[in-house]
PDB file of C-alpha atoms and ligand atoms in Angstrom:
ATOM      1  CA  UNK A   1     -56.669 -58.632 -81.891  1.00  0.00           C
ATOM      2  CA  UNK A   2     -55.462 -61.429 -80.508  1.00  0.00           C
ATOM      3  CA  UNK A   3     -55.733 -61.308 -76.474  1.00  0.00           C
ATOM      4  CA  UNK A   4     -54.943 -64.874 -75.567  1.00  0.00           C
ATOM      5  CA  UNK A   5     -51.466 -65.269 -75.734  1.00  0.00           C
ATOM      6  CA  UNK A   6     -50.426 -63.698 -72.551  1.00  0.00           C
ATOM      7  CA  UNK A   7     -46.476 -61.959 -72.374  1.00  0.00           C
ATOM      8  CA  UNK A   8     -45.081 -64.808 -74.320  1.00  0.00           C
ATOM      9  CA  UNK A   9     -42.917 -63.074 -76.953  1.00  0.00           C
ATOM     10  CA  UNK A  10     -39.583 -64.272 -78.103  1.00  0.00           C
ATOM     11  CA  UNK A  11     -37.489 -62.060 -76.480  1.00  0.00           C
ATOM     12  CA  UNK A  12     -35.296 -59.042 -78.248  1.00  0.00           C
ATOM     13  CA  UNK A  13     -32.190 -58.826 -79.209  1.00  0.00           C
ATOM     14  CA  UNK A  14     -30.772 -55.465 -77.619  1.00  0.00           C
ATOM     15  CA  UNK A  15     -27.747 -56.108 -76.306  1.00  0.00           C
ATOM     16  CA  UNK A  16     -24.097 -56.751 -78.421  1.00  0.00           C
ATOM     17  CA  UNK A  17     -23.022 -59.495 -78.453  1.00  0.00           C
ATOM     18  CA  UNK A  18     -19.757 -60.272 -76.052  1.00  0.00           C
ATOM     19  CA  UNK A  19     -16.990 -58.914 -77.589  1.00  0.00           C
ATOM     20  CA  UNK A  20     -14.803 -61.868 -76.577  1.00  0.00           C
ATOM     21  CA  UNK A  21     -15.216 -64.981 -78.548  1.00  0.00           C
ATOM     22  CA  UNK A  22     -16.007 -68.860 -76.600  1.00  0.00           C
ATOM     23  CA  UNK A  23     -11.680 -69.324 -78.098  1.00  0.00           C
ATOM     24  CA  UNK A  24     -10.282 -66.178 -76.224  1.00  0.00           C
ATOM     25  CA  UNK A  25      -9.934 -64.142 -79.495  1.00  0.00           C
ATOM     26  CA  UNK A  26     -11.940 -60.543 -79.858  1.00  0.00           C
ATOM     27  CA  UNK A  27     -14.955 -60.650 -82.556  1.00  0.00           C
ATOM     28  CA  UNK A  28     -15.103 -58.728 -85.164  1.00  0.00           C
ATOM     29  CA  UNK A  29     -16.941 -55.034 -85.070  1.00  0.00           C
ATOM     30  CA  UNK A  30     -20.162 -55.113 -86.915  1.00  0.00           C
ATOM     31  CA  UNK A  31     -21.133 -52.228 -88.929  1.00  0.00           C
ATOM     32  CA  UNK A  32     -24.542 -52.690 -90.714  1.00  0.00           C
ATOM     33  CA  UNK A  33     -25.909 -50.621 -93.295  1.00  0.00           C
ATOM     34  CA  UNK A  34     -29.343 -49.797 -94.219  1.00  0.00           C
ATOM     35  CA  UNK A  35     -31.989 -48.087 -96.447  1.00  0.00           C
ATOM     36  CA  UNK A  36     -34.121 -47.403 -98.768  1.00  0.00           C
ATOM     37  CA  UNK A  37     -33.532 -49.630-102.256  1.00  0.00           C
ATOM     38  CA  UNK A  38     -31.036 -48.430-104.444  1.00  0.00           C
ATOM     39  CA  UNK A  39     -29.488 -45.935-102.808  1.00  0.00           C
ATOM     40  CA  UNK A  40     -25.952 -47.091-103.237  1.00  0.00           C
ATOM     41  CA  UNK A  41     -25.444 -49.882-100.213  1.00  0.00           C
ATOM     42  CA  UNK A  42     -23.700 -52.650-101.995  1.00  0.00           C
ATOM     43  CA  UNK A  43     -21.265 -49.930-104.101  1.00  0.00           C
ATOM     44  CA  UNK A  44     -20.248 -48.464-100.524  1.00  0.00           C
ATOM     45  CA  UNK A  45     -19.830 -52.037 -99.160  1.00  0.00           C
ATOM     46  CA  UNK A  46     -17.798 -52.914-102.163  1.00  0.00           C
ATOM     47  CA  UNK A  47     -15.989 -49.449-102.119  1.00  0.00           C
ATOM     48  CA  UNK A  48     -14.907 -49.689 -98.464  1.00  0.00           C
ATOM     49  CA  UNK A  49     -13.481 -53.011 -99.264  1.00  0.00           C
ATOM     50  CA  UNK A  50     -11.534 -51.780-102.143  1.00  0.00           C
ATOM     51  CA  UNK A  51     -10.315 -48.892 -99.594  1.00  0.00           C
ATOM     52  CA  UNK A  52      -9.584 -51.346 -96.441  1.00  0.00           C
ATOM     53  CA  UNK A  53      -9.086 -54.763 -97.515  1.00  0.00           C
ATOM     54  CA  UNK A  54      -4.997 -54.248 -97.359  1.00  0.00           C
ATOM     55  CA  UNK A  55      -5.560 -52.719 -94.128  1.00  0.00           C
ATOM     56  CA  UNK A  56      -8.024 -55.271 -92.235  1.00  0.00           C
ATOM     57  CA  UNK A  57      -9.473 -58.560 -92.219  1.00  0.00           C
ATOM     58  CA  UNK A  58     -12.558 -57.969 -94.075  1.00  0.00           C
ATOM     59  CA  UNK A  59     -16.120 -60.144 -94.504  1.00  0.00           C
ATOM     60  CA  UNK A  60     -19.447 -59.125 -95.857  1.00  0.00           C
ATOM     61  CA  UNK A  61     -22.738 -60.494 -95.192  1.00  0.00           C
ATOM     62  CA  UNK A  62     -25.391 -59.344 -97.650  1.00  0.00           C
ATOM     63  CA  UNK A  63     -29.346 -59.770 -97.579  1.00  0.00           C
ATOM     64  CA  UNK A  64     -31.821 -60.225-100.880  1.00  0.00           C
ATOM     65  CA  UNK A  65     -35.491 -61.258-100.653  1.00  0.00           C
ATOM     66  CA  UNK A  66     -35.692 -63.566-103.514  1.00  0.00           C
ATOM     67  CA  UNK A  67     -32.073 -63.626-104.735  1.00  0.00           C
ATOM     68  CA  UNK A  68     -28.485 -63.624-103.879  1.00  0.00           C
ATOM     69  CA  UNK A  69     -28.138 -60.487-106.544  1.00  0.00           C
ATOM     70  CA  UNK A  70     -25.656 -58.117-103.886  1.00  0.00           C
ATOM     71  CA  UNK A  71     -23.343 -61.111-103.253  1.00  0.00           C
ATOM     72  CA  UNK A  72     -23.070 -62.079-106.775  1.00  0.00           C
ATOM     73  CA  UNK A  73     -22.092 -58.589-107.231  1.00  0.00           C
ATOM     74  CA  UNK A  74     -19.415 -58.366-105.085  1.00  0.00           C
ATOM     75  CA  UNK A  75     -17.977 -61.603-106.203  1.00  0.00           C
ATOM     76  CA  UNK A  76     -17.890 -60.357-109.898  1.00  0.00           C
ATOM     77  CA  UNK A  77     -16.088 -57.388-108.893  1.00  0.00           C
ATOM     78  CA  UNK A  78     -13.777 -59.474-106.942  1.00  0.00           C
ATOM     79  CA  UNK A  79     -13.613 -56.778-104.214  1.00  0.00           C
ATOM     80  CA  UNK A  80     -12.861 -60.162-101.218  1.00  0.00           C
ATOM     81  CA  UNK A  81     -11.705 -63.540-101.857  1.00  0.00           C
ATOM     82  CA  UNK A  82     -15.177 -65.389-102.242  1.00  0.00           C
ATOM     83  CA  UNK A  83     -15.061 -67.690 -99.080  1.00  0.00           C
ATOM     84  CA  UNK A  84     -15.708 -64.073 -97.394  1.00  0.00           C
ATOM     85  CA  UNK A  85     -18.910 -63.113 -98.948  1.00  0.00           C
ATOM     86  CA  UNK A  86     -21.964 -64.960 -97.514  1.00  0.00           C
ATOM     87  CA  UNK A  87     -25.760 -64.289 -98.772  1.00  0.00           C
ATOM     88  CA  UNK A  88     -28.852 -64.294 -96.723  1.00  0.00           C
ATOM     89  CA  UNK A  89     -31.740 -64.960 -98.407  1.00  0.00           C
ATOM     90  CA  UNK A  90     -34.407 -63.780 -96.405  1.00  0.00           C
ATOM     91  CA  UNK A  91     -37.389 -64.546 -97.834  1.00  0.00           C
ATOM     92  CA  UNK A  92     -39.468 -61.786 -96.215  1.00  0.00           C
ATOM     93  CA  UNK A  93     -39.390 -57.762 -95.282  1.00  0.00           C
ATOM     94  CA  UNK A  94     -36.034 -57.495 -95.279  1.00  0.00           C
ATOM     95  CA  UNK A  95     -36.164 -55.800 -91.584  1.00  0.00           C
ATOM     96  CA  UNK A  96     -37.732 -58.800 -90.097  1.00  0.00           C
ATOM     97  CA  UNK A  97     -33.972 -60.374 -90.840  1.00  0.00           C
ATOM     98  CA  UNK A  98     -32.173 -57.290 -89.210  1.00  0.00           C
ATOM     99  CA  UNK A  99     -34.623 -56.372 -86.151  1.00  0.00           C
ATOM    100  CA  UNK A 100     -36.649 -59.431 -85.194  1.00  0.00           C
ATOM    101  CA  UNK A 101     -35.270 -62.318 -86.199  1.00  0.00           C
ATOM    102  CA  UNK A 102     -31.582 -62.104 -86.514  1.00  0.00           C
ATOM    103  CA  UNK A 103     -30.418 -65.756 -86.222  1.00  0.00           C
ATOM    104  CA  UNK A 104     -29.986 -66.259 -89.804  1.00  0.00           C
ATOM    105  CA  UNK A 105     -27.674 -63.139 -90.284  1.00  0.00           C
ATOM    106  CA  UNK A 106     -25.651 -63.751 -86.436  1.00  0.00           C
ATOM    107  CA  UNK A 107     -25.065 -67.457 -87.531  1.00  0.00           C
ATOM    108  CA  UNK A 108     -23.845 -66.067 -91.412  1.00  0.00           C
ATOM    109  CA  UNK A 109     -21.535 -63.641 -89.582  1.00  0.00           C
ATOM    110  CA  UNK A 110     -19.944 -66.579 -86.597  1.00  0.00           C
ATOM    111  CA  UNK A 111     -19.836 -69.374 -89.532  1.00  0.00           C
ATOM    112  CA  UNK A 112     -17.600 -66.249 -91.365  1.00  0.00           C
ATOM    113  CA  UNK A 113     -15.766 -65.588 -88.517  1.00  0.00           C
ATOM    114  CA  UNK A 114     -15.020 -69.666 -88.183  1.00  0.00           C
ATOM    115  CA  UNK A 115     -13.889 -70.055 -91.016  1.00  0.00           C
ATOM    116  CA  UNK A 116     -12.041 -67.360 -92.460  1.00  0.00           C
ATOM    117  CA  UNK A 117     -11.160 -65.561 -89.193  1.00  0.00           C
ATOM    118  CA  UNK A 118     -10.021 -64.216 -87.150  1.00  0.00           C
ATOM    119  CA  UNK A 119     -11.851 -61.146 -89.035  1.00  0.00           C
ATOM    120  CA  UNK A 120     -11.552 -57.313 -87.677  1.00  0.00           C
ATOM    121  CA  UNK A 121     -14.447 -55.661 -89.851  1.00  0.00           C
ATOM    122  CA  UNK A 122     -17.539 -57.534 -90.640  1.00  0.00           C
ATOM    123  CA  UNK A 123     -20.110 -55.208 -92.894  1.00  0.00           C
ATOM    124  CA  UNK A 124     -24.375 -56.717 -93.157  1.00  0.00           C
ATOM    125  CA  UNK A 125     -25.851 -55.127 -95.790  1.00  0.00           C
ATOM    126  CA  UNK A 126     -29.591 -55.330 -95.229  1.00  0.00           C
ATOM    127  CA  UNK A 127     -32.330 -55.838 -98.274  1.00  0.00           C
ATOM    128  CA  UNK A 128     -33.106 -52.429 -99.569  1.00  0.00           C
ATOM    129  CA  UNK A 129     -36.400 -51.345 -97.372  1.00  0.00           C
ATOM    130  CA  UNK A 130     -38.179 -48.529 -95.898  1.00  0.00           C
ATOM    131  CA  UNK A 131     -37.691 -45.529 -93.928  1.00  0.00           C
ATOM    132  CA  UNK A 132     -38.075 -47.423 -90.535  1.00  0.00           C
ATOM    133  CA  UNK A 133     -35.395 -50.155 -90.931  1.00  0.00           C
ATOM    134  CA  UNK A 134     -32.804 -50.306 -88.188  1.00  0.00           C
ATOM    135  CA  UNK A 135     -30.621 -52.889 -87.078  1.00  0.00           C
ATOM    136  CA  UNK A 136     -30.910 -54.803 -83.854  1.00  0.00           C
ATOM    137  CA  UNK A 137     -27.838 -53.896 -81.677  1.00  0.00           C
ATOM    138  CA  UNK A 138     -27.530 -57.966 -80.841  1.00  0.00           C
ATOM    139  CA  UNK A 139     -26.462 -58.218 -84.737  1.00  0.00           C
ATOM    140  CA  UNK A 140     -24.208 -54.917 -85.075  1.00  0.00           C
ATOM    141  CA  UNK A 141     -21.917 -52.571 -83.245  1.00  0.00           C
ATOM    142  CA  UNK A 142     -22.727 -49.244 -85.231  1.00  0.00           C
ATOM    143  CA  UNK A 143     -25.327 -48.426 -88.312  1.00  0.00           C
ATOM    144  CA  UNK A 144     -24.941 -46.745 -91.620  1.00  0.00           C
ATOM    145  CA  UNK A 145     -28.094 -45.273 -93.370  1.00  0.00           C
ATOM    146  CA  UNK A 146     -27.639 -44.853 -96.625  1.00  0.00           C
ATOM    147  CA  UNK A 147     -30.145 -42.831 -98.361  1.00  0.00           C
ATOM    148  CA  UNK A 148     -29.473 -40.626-101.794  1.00  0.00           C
ATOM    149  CA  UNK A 149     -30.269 -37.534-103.561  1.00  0.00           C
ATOM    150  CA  UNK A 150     -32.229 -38.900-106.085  1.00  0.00           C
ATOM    151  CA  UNK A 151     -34.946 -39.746-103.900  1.00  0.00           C
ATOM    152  CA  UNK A 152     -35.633 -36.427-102.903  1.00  0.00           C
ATOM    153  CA  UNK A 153     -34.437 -33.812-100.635  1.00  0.00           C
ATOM    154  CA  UNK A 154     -37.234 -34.177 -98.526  1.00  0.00           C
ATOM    155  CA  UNK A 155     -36.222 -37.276 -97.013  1.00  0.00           C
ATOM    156  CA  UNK A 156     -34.002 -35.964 -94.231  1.00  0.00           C
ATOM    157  CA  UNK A 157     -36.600 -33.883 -92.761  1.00  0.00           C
ATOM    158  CA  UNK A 158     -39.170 -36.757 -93.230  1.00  0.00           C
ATOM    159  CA  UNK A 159     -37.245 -38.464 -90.495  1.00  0.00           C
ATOM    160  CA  UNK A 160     -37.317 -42.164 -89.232  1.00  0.00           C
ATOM    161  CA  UNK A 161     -35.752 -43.947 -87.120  1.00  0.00           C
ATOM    162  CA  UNK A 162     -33.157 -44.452 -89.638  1.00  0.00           C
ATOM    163  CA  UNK A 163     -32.330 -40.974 -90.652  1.00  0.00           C
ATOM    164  CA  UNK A 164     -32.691 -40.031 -86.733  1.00  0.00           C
ATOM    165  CA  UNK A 165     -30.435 -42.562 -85.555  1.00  0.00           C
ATOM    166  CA  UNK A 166     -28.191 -44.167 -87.539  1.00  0.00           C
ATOM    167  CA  UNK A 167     -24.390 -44.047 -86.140  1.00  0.00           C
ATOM    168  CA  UNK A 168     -23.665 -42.962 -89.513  1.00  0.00           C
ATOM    169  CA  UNK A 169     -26.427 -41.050 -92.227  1.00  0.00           C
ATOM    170  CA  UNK A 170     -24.901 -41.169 -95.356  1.00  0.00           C
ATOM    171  CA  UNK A 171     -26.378 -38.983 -98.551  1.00  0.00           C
ATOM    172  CA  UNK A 172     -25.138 -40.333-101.849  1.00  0.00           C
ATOM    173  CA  UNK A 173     -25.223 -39.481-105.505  1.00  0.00           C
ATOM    174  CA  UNK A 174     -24.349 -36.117-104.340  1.00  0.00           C
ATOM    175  CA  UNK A 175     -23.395 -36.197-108.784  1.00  0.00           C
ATOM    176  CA  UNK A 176     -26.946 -36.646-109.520  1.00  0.00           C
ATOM    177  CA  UNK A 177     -27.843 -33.461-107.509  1.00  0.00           C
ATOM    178  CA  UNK A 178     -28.011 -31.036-110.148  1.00  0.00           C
ATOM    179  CA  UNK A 179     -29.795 -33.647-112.263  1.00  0.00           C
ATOM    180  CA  UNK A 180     -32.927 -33.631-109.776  1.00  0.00           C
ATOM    181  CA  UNK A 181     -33.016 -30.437-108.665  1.00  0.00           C
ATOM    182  CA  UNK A 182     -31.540 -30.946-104.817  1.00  0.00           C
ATOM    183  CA  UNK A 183     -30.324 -28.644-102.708  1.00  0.00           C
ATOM    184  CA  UNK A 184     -27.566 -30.149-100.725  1.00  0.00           C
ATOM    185  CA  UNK A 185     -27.670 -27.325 -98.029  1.00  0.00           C
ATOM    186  CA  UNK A 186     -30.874 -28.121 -97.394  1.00  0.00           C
ATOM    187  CA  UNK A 187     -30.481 -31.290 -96.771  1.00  0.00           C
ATOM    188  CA  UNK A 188     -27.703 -30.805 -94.578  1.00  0.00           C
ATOM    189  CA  UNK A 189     -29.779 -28.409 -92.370  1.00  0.00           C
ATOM    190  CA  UNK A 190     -32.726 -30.679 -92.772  1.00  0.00           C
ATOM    191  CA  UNK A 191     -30.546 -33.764 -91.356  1.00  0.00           C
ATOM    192  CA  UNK A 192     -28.401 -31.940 -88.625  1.00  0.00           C
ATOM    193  CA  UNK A 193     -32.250 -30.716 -86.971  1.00  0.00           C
ATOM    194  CA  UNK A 194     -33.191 -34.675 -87.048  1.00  0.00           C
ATOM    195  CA  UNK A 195     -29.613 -35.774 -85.620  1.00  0.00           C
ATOM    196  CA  UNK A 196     -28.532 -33.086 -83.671  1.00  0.00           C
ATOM    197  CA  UNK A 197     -24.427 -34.100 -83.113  1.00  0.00           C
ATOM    198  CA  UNK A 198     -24.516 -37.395 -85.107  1.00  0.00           C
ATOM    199  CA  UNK A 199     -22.121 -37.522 -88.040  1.00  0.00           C
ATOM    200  CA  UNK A 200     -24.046 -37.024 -91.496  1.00  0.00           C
ATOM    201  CA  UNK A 201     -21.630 -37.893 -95.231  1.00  0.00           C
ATOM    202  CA  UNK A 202     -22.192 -36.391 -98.528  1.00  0.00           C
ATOM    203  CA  UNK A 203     -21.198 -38.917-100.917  1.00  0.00           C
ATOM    204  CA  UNK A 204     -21.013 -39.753-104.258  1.00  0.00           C
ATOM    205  CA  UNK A 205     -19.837 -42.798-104.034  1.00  0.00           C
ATOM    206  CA  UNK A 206     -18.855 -44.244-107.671  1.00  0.00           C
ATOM    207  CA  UNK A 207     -16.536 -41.304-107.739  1.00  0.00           C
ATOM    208  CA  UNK A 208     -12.962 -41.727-107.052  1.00  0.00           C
ATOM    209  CA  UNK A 209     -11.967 -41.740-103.790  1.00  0.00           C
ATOM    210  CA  UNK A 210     -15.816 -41.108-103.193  1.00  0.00           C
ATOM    211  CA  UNK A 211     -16.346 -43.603-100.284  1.00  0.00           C
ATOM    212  CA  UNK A 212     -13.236 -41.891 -97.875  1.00  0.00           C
ATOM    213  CA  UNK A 213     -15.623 -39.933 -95.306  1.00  0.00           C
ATOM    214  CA  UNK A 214     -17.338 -43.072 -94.742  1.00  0.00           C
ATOM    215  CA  UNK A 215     -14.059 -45.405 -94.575  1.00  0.00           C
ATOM    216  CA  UNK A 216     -12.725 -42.598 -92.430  1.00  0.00           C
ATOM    217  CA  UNK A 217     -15.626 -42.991 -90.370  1.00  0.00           C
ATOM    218  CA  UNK A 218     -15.412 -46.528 -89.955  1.00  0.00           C
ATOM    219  CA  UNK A 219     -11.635 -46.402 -89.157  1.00  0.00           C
ATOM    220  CA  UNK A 220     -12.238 -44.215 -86.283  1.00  0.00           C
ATOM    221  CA  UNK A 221     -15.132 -46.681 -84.811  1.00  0.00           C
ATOM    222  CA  UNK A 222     -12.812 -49.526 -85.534  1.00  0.00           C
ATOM    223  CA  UNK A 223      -9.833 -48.015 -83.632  1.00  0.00           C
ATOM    224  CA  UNK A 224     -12.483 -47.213 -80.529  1.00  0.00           C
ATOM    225  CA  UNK A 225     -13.634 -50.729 -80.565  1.00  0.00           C
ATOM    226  CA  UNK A 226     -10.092 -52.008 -80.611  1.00  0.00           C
ATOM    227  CA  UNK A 227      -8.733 -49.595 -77.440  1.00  0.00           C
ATOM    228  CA  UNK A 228     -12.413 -50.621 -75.510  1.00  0.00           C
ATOM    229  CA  UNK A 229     -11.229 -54.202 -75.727  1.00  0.00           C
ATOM    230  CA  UNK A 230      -7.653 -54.180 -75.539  1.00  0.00           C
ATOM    231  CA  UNK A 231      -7.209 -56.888 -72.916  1.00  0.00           C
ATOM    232  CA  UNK A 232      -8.317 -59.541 -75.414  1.00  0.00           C
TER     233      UNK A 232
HETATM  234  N1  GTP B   1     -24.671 -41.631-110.042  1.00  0.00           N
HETATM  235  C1  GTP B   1     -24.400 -42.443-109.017  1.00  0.00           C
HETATM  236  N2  GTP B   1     -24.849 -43.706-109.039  1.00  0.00           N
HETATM  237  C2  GTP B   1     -24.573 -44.493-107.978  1.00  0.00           C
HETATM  238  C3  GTP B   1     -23.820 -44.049-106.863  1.00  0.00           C
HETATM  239  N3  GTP B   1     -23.721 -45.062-105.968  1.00  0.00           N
HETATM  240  C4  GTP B   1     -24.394 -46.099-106.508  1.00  0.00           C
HETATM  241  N4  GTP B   1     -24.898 -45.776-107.716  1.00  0.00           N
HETATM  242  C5  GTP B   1     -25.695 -46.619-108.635  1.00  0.00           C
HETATM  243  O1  GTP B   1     -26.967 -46.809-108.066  1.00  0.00           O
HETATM  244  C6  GTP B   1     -27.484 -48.105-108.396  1.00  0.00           C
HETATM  245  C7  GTP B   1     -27.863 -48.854-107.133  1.00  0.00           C
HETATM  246  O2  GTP B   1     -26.699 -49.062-106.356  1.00  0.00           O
HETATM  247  P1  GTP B   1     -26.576 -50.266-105.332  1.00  0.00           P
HETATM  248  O3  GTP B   1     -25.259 -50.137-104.654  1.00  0.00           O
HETATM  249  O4  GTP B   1     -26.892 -51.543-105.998  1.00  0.00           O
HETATM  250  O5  GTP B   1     -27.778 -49.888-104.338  1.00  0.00           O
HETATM  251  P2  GTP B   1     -28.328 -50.734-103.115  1.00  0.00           P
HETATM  252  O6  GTP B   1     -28.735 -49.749-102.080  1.00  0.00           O
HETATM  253  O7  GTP B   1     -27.339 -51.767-102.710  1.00  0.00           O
HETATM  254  O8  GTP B   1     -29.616 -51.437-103.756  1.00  0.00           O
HETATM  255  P3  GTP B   1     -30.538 -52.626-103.133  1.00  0.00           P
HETATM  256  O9  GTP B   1     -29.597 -53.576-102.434  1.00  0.00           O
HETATM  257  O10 GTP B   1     -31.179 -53.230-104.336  1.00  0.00           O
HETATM  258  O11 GTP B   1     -31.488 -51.956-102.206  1.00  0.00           O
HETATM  259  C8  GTP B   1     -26.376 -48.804-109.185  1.00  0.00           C
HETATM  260  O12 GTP B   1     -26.660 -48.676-110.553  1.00  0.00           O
HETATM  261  C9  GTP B   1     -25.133 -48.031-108.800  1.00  0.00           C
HETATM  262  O13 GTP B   1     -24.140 -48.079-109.794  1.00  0.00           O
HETATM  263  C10 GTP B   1     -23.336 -42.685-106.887  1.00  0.00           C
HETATM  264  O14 GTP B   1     -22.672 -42.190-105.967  1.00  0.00           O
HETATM  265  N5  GTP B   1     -23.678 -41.939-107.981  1.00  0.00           N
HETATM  266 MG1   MG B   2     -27.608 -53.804-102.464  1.00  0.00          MG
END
């Protein structure tokens, strides 16, 4: 253990960041979402573009380890003009780029905002990680936790701060269900003990029209954030 270093530590984010802009203009609200690897992230971030774009003024950040794989992704299937996709590489466990040190992630989002704003939705997909990722509230308004079926339907009741509280829990590949033996109920009953009141999605999000309780979700947060800071 290292004793020597008295109460130096870079302080923490845990504050949002003002929602008024340096020019006068209102920032975009920033919705993050999180979880486990594979559970679906980038195909909800590139669904809920496909459902909003005509709507709002969309950007994505996205976060790899090693690669710039989720971005690339997105830019194939062409769901935003490119110069609104922006990839974090982060070189490490992908929460250390969410939680502890967010600067490479807040400057992606204000370079977005810069250049292609002014922006009213800006969505950070974080690396896929473990059951303890969360987002520091200095980088986003709201979380999404995305977790699926296929990983079990013991994960709800397994908890972490994630499944506890997220602003949003969503369970996808609700299709795969009866594949791997879930039970859906369960996990519902499992998830609403963890989060008492919070909002919890069954999704399966490849499907048709799969992604509208989330972009339903995110509409109403969006529409709150707008009325909170009206006077900009
Ligand atoms: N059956 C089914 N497959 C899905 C669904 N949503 C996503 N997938 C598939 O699951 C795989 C992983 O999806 P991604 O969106 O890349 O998952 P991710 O969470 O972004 O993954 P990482 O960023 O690598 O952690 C892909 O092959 C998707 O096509 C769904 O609702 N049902
Ligand atoms: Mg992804």
């Amino acid at each position: 253990m290292h004793l020597d270093h008295g109460n130096d530590f870079p302080e923490r984010h845990t504050h949002s960041a003002e929602a008024i802009r340096p020019d006068g203009t209102r920032r975009a609200l920033r919705i993050g979402l999180g979880g486990p690897v594979g559970t679906g992230k980038t195909a909800t971030v590139a669904a809920l573009c496909r459902a909003l774009r005509d709507e709002l003024s969309i950007a994505v950040v996205t976060n790899d380890i090693y690669t710039r794989e989720d971005a690339e992704f997105l830019l194939r299937e062409a769901v935003l003009p490119p110069e609104r996709i922006s990839a974090v590489e982060t070189g490490a466990c992908p929460h250390t780029a969410i939680r502890d040190d967010i600067s490479a992630n807040l400057e992606a989002v204000e370079d977005l905002e810069d250049q292609v704003g002014p922006l009213d939705l800006v969505l950070v997909e974080s690396g896929g990680d473990n059951l303890t990722a969360t987002f520091s509230r200095g980088l986003v308004d709201f979380q999404i936790f995305v977790i699926d079926v296929s990983g079990g339907d013991d994960i709800p009741r397994k908890g972490g701060p994630g499944v506890t509280t997220a602003d949003l829990l969503v369970v996808n590949k609700t299709d795969l269900a009866p594949y791997v033996g879930v039970d859906l109920e369960g996990m519902a009953r499992d998830a609403k003990a963890q989060r008492g009141d919070l909002p919890v999605a069954f999704t399966s999000i490849k499907a048709e029209g799969g992604v509208r309780p989330v972009s339903d979700w995110v509409r109403e947060r969006l529409a709150a954030w707008t009325a909170e800071n009206a006077a900009a």
